[in-house]
PDB file of C-alpha atoms in Angstrom:
ATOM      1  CA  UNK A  16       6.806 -28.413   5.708  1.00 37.00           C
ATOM      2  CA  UNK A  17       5.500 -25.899   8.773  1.00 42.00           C
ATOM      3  CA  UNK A  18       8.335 -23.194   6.726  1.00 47.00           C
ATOM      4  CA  UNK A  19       7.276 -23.556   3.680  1.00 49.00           C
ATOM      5  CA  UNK A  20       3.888 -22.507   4.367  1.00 58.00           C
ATOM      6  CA  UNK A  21       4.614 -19.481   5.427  1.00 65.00           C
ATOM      7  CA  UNK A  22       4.871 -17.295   2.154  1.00 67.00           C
ATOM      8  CA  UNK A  23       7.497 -14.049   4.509  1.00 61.00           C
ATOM      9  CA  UNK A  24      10.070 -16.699   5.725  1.00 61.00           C
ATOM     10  CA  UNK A  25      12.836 -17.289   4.210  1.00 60.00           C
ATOM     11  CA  UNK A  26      15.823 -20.248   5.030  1.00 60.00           C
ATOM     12  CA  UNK A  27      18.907 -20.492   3.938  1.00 53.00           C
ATOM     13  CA  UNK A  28      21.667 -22.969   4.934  1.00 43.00           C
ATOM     14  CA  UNK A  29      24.956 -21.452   6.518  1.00 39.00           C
ATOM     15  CA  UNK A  30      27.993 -23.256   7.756  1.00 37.00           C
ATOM     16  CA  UNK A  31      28.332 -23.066  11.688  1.00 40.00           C
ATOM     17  CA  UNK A  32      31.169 -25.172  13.647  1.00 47.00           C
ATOM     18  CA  UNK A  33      31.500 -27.546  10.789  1.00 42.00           C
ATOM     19  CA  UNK A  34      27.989 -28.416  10.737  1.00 42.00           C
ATOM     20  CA  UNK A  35      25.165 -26.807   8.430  1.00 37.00           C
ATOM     21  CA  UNK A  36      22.315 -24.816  10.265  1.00 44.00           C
ATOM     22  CA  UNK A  37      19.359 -23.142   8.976  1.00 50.00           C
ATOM     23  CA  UNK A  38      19.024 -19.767   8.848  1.00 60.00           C
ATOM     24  CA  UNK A  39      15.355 -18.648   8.644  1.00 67.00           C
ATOM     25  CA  UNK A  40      14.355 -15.014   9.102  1.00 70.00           C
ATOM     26  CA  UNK A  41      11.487 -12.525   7.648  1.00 76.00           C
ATOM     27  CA  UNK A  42      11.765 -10.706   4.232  1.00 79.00           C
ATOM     28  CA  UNK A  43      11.902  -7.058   4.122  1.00 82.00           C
ATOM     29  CA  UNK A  44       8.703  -5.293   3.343  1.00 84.00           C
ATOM     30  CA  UNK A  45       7.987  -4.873  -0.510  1.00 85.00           C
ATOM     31  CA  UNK A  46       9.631  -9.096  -0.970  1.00 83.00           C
ATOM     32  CA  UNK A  47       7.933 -12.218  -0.302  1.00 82.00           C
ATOM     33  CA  UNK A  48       9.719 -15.894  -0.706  1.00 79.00           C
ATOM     34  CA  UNK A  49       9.857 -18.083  -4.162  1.00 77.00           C
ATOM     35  CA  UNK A  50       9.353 -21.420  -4.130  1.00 75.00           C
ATOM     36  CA  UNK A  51      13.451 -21.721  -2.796  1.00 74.00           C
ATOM     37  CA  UNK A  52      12.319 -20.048   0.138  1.00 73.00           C
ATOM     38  CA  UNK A  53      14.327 -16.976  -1.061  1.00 78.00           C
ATOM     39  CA  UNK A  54      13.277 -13.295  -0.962  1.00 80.00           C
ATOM     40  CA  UNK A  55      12.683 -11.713  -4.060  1.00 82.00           C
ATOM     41  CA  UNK A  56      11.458  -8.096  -4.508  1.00 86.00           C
ATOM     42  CA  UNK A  57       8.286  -7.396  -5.666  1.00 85.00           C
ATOM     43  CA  UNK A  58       8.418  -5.640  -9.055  1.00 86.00           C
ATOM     44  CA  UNK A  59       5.335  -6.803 -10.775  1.00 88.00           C
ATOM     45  CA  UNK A  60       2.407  -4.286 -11.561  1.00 89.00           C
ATOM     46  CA  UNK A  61      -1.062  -5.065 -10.391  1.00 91.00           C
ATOM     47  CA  UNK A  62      -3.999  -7.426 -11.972  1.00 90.00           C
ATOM     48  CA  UNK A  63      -7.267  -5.914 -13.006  1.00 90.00           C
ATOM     49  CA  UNK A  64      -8.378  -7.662 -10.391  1.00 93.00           C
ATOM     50  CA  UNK A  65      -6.216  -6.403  -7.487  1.00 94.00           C
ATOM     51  CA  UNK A  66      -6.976  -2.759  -8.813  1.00 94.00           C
ATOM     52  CA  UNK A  67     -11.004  -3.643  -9.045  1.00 94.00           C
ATOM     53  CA  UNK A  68     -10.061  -4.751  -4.994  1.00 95.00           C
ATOM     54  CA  UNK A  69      -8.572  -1.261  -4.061  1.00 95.00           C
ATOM     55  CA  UNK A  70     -11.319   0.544  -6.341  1.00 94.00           C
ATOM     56  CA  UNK A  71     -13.790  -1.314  -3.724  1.00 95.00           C
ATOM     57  CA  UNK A  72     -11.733  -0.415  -0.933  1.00 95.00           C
ATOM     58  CA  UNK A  73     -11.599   3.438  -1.938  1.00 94.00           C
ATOM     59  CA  UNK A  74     -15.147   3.650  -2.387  1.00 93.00           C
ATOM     60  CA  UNK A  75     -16.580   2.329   0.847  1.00 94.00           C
ATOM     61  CA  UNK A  76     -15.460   5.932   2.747  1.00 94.00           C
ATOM     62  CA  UNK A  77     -16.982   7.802  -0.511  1.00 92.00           C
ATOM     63  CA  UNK A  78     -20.405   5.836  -0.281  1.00 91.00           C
ATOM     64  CA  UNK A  79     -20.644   6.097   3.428  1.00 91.00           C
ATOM     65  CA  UNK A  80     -20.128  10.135   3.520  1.00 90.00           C
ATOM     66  CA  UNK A  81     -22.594  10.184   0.836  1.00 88.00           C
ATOM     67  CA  UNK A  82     -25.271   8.198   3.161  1.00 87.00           C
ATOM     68  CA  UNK A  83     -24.556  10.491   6.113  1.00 87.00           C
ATOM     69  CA  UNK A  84     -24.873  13.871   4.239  1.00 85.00           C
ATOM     70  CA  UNK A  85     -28.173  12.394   2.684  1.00 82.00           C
ATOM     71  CA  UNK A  86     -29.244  11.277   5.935  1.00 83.00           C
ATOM     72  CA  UNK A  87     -28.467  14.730   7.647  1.00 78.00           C
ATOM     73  CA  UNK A  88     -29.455  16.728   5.045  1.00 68.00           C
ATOM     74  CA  UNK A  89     -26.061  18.276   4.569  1.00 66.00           C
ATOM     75  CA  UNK A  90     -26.091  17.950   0.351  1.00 68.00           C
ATOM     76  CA  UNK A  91     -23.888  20.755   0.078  1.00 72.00           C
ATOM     77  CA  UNK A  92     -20.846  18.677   1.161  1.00 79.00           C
ATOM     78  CA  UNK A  93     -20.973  16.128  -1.359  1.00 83.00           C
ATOM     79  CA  UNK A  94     -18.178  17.625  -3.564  1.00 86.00           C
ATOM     80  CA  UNK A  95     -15.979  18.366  -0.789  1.00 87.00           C
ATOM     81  CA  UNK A  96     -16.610  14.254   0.142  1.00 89.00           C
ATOM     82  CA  UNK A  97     -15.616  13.272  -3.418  1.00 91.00           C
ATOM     83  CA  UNK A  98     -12.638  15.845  -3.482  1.00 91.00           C
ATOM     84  CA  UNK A  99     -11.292  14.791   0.035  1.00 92.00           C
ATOM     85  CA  UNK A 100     -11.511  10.855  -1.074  1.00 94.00           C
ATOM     86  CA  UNK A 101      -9.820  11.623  -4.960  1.00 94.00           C
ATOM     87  CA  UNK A 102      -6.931  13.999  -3.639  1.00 95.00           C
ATOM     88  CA  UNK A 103      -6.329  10.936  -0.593  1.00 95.00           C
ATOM     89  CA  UNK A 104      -6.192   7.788  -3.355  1.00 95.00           C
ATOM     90  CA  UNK A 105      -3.700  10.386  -5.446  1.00 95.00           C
ATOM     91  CA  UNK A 106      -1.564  11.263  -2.363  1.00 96.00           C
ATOM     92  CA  UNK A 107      -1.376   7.496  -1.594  1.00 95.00           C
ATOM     93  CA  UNK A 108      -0.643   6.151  -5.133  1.00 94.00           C
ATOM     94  CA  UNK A 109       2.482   8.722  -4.810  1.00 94.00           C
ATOM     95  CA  UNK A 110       3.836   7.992  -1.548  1.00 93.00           C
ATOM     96  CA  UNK A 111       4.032   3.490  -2.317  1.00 91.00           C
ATOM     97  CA  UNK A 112       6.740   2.689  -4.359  1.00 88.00           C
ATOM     98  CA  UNK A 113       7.667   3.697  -6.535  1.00 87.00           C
ATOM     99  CA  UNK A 114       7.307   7.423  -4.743  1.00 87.00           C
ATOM    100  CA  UNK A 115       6.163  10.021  -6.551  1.00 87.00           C
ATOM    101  CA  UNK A 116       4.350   8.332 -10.043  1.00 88.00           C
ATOM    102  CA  UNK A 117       0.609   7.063 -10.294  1.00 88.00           C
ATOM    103  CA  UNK A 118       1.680   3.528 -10.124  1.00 88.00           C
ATOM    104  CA  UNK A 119       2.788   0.860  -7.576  1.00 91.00           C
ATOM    105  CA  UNK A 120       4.722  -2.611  -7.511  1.00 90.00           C
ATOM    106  CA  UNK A 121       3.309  -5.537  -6.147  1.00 90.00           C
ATOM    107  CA  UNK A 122       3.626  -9.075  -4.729  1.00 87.00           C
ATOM    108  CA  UNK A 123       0.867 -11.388  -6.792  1.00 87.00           C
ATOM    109  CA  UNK A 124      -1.935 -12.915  -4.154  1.00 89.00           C
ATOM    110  CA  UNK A 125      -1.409 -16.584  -4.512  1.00 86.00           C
ATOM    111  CA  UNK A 126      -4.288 -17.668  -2.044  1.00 86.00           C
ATOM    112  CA  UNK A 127      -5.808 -16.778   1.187  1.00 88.00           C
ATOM    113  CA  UNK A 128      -3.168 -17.520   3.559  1.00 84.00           C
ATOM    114  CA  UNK A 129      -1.257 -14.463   1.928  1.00 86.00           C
ATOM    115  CA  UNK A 130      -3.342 -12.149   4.134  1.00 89.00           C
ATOM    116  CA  UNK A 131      -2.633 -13.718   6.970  1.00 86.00           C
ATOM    117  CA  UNK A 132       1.261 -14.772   7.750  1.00 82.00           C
ATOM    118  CA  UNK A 133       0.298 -14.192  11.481  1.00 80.00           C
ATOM    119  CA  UNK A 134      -1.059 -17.689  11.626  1.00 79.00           C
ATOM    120  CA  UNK A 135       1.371 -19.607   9.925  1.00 76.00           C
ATOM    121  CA  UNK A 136       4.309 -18.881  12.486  1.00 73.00           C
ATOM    122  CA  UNK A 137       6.046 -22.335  12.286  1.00 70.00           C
ATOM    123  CA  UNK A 138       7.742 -24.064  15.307  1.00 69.00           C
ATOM    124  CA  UNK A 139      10.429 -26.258  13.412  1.00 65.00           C
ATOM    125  CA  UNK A 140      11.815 -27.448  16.742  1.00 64.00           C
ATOM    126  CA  UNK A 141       8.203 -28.044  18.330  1.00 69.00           C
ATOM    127  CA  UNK A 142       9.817 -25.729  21.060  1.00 70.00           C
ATOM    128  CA  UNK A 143      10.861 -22.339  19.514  1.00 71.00           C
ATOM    129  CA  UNK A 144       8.560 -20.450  17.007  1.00 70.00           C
ATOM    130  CA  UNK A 145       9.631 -18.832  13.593  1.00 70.00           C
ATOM    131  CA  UNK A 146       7.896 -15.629  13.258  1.00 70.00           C
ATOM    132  CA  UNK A 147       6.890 -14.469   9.625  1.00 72.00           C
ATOM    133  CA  UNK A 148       4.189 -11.633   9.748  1.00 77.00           C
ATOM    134  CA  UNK A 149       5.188  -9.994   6.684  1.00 79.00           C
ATOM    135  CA  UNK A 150       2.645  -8.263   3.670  1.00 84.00           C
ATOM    136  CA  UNK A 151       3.487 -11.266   1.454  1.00 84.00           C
ATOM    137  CA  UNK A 152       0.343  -9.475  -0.589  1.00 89.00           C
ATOM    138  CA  UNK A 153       2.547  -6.002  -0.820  1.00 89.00           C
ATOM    139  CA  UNK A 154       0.750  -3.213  -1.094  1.00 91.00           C
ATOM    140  CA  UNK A 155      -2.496  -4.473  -0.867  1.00 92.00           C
ATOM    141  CA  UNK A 156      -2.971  -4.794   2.908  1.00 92.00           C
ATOM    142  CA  UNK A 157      -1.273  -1.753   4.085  1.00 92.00           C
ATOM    143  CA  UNK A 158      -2.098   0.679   1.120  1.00 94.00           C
ATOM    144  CA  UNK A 159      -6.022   0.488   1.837  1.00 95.00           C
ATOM    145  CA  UNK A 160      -5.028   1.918   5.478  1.00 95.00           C
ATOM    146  CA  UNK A 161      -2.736   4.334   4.296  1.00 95.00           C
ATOM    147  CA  UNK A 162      -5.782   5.883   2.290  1.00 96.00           C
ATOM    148  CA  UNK A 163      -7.846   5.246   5.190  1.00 96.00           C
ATOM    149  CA  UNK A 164      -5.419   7.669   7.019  1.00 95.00           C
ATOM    150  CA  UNK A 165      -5.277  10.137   4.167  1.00 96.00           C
ATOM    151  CA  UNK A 166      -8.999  10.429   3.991  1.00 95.00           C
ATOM    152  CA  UNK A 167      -9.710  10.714   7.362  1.00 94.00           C
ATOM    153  CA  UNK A 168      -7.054  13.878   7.567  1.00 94.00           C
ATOM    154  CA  UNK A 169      -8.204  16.244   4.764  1.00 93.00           C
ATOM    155  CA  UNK A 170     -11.611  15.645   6.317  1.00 92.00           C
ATOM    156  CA  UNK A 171     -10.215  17.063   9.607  1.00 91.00           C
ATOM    157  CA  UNK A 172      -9.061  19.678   7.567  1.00 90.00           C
ATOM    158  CA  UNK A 173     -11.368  20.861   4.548  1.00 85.00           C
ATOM    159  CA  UNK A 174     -14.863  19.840   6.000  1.00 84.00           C
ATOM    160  CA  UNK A 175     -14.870  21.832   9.314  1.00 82.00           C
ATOM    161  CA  UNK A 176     -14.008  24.853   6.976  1.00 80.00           C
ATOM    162  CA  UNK A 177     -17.254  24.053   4.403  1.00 78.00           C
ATOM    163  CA  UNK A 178     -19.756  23.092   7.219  1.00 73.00           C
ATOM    164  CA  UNK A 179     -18.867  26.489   8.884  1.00 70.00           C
ATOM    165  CA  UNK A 180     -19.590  28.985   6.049  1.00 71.00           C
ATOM    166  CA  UNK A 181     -22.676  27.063   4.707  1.00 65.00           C
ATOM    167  CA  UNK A 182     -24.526  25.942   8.094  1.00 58.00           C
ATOM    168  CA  UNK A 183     -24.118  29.013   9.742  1.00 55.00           C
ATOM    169  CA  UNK A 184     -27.935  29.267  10.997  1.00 52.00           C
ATOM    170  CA  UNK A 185     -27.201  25.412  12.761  1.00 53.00           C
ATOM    171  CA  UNK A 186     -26.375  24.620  16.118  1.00 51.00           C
ATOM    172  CA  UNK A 187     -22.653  23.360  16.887  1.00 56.00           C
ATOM    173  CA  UNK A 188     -24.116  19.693  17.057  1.00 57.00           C
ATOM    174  CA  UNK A 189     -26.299  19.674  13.792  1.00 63.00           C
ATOM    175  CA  UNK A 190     -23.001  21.369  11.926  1.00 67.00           C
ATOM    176  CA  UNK A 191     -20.857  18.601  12.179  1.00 78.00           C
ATOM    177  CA  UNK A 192     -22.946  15.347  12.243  1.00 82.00           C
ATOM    178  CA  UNK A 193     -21.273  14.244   9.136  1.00 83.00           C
ATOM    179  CA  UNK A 194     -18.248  14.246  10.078  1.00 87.00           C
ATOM    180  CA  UNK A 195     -19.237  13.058  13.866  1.00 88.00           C
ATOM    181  CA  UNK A 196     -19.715   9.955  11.636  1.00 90.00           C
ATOM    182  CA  UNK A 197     -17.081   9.764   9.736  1.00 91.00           C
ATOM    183  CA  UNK A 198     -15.565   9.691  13.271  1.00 91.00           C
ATOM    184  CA  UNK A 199     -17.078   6.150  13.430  1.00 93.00           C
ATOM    185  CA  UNK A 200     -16.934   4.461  10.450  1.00 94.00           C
ATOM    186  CA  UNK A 201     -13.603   5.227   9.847  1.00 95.00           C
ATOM    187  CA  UNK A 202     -12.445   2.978  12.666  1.00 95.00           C
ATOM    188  CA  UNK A 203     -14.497   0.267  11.588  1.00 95.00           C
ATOM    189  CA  UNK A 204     -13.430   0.445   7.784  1.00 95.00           C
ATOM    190  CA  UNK A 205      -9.849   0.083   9.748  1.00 95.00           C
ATOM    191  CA  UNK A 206     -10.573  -2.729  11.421  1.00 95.00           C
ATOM    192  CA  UNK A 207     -12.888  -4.432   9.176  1.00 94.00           C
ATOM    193  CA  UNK A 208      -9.743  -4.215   6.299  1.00 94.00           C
ATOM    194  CA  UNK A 209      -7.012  -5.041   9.447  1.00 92.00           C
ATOM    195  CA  UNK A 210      -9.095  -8.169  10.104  1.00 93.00           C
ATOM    196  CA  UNK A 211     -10.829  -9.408   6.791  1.00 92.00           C
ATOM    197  CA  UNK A 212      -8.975  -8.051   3.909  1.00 92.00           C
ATOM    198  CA  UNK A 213      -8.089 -10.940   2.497  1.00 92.00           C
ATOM    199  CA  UNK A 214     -11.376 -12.193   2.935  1.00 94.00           C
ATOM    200  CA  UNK A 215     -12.947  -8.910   1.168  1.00 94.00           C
ATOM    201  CA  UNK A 216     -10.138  -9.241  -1.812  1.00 95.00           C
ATOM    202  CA  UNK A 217     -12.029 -12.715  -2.628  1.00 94.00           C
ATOM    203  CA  UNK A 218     -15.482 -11.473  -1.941  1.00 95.00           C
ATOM    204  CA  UNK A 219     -16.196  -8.421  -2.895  1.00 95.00           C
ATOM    205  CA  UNK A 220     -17.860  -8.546  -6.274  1.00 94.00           C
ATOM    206  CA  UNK A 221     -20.722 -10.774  -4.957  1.00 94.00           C
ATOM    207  CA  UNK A 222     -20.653  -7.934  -2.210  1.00 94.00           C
ATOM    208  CA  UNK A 223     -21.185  -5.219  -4.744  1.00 94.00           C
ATOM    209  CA  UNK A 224     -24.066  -6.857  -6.849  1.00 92.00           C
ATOM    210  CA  UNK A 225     -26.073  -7.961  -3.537  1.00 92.00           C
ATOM    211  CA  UNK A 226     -25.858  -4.725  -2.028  1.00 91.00           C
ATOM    212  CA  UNK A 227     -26.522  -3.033  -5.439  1.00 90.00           C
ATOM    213  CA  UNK A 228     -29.619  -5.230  -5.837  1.00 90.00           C
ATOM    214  CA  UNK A 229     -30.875  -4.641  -2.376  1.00 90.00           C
ATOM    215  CA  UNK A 230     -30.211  -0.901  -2.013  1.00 89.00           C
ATOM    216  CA  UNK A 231     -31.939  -0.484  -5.313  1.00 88.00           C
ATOM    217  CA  UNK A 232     -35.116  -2.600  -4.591  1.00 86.00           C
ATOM    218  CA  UNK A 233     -35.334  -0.634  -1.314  1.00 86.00           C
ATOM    219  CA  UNK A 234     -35.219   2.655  -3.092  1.00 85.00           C
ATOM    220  CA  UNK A 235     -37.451   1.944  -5.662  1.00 84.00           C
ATOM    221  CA  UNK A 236     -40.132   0.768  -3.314  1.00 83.00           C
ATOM    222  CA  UNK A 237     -39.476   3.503  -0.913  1.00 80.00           C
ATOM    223  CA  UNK A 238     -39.896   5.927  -3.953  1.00 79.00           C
ATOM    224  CA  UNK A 239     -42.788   4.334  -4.500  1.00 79.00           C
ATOM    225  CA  UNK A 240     -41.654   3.542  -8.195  1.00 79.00           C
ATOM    226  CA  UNK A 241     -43.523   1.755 -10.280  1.00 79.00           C
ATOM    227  CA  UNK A 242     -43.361   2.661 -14.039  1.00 79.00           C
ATOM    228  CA  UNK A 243     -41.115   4.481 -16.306  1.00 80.00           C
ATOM    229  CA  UNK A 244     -43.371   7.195 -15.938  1.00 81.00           C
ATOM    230  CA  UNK A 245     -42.274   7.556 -12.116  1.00 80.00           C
ATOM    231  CA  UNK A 246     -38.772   6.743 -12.725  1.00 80.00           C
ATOM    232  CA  UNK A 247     -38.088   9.786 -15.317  1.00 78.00           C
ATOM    233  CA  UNK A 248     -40.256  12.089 -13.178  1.00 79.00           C
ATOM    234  CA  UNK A 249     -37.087  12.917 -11.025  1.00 82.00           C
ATOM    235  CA  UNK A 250     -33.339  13.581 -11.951  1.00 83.00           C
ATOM    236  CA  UNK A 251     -32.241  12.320  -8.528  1.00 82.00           C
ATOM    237  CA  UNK A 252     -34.060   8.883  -9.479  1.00 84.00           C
ATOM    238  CA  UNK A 253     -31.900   8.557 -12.816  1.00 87.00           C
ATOM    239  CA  UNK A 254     -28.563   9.705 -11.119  1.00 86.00           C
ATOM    240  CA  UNK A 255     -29.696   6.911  -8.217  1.00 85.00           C
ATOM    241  CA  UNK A 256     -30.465   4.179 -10.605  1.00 87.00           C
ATOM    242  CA  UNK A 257     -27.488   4.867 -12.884  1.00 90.00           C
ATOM    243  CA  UNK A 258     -25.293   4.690  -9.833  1.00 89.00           C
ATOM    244  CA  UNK A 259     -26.871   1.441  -9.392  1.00 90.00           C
ATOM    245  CA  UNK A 260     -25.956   0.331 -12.398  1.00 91.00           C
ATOM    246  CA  UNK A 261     -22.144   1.147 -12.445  1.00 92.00           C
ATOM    247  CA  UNK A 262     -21.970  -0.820  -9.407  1.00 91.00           C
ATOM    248  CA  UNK A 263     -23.321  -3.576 -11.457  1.00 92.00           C
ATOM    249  CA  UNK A 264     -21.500  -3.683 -13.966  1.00 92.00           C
ATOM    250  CA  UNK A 265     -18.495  -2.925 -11.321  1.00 93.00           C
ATOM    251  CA  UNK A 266     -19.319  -6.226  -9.692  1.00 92.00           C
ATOM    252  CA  UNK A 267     -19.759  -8.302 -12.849  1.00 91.00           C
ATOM    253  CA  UNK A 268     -16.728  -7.119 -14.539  1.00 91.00           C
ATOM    254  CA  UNK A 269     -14.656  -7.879 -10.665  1.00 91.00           C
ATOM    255  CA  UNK A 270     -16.448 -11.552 -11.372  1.00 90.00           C
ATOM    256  CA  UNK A 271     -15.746 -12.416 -14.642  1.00 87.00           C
ATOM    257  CA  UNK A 272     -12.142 -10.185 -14.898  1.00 83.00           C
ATOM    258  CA  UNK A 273     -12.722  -9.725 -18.417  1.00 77.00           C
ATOM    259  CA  UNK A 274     -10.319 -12.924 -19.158  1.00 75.00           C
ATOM    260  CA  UNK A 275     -11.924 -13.420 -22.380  1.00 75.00           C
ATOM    261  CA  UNK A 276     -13.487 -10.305 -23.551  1.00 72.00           C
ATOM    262  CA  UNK A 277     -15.977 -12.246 -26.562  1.00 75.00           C
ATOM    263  CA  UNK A 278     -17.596 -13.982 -23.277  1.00 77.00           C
ATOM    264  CA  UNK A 279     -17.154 -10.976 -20.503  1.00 78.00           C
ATOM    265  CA  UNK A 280     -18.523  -8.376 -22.302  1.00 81.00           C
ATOM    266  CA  UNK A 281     -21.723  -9.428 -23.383  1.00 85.00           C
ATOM    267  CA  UNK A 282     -22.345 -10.224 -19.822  1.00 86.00           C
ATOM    268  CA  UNK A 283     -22.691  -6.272 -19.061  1.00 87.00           C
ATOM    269  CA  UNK A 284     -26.485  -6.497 -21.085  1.00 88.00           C
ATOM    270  CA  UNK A 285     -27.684  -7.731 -17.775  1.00 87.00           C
ATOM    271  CA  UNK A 286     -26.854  -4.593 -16.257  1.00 90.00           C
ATOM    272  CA  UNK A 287     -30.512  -2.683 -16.465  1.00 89.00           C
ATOM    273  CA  UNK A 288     -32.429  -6.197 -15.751  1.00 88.00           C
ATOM    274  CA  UNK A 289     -32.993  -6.106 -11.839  1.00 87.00           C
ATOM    275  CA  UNK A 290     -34.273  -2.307 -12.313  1.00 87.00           C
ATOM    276  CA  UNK A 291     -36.520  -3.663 -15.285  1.00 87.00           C
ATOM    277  CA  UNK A 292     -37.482  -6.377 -14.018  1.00 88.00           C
ATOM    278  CA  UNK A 293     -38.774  -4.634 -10.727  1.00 85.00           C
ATOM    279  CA  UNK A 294     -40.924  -2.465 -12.713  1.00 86.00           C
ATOM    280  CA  UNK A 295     -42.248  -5.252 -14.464  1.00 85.00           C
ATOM    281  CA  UNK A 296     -43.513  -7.025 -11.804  1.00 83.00           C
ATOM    282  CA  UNK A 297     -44.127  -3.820  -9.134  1.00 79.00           C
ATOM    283  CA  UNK A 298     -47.923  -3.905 -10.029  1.00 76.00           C
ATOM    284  CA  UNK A 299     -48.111  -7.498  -9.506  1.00 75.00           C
ATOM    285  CA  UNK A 300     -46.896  -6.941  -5.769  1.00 70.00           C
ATOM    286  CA  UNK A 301     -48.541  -3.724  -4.733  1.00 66.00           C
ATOM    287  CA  UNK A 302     -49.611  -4.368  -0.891  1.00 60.00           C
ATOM    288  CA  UNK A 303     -52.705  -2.538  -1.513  1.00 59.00           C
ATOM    289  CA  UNK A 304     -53.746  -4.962  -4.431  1.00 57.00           C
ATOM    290  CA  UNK A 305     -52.446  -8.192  -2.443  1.00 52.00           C
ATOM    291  CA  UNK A 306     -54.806  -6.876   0.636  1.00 52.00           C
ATOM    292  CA  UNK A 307     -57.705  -5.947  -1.369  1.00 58.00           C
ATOM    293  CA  UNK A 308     -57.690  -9.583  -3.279  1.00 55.00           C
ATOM    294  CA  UNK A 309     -57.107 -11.192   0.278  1.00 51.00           C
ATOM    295  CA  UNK A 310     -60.249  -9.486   1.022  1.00 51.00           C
ATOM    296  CA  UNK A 311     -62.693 -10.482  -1.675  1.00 56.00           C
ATOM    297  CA  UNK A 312     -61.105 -14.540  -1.561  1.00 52.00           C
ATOM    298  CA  UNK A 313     -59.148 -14.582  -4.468  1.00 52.00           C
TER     299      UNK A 313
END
């Protein structure tokens, strides 16, 4: 029972001295055990789902460069950002199998303990332990790294280059805050994927629509938006707030998985509602207006 809940081990029987013995080992990388507790290759092509996961995945490097070149003022290197994270998820679709075409062949997640074959290292013998860390989730755990890796080395490359011949009037240490950055949160994207990817793979869309709602509230209020008027006044408010809402509709297509389109797709209507319904209800909770009522007793 300890065996077969490890989904990278495999057991045969073999003949030994006239007696049978068992014969347990770990599967090569790209195979994960049937139900037999035999390796088979993984040859099946991604769910929606499992692509939606590594869309997530790609996009947390984009976002946070984005945040750091707002928050430094460096808006010049927002293309070179978006070209450095595209050219990284093409060079790592090419390089997993199969090498060299915009595809990739994958073991299906069956649950949680997928992500984790560390902690299912059976001791059949209560005395000797069986170890099976394998990817039984093929490419999913190692591929989000890979790009990780990608990423962080055409940054090294192309964004010293750009920050040079456009911040020429800055000091050495204003230059290269961005990327100073980077330098941080790419470790921690590592770590945070090494640790809780499987974890991520199940949570994510509720991740996306909280932070979506959240960041967008805190915008809007920080923008001081509370009308239509205010919202069109700006073309960086409508590229913000239809940013927003691709995440949302991001997150409630990862939800629902479009399984049965006549029910999934209507769901997307509820796309513009948070943003309408803050500036519905913005002038009912201007601080101003709650202070001056507080004052006269209402």
């Amino acid at each position: 029972v300890a065996i077969s809940t490890c989904p990278g081990l495999y057991c045969g029987r073999m003949m030994v001295n006239g007696s049978v013995e068992g014969d347990c080992g770990v599967c090569p990388r790209g195979e994960r055990t049937n139900l037999h507790k035999v390796c088979e290759r993984c040859t099946e092509s991604p769910e929606l789902y499992d692509w939606l996961y590594l869309g997530f995945m790609a996009m947390l490097p984009l976002v946070l460069h984005w945040f750091f070149i707002e928050w430094y003022y460096r808006k010049e290197e927002h293309i070179t950002a978006m070209l450095e994270c595209s050219v990284s998820a093409v060079v790592t679709l090419l390089v997993t199998e199969p090498v060299g075409l915009l595809s990739i062949r994958s073991c299906r997640v069956q649950m949680l303990s997928d992500w984790y074959t560390m902690l299912y290292n059976p001791s059949p013998d209560y005395v000797n332990t069986l170890h099976c860390t394998q990817e039984a989730v093929y490419p999913l755990y190692t591929i989000v790294l890979i790009y990780y890796a990608f990423c962080l080395v055409l940054m090294m490359l192309l964004r010293p280059l750009l920050v040079k011949k456009i911040a020429c009037g800055l000091g050495k240490s204003d230059r290269f805050k961005s990327i100073y950055a980077a330098l941080y949160f790419f470790p921690i994207l590592t770590v945070l994927q090494a640790v809780g990817g499987g974890l991520l793979y199940y949570a994510f869309p509720y991740i996306i629509l909280v932070l979506s709602l959240v960041t967008l509230a805190v915008y809007m209020s920080a923008s001081e938006i509370q009308s239509f008027k205010n919202l069109v006044a700006k073309k960086k408010r409508l590229v913000v707030l239809f940013s927003h809402w691709l995440l949302h509709a991001y997150g409630i297509i990862s939800i629902s998985r479009l399984d049965k389109l006549e029910q999934d797709l209507p769901l997307l209507a509820l796309v513009p509602g948070p943003a309408l319904f803050y500036i519905a209800t913005a002038k009912f909770t201007e601080p101003s207006r709650i202070l001056s009522e507080g004052g006269n007793g209402h």
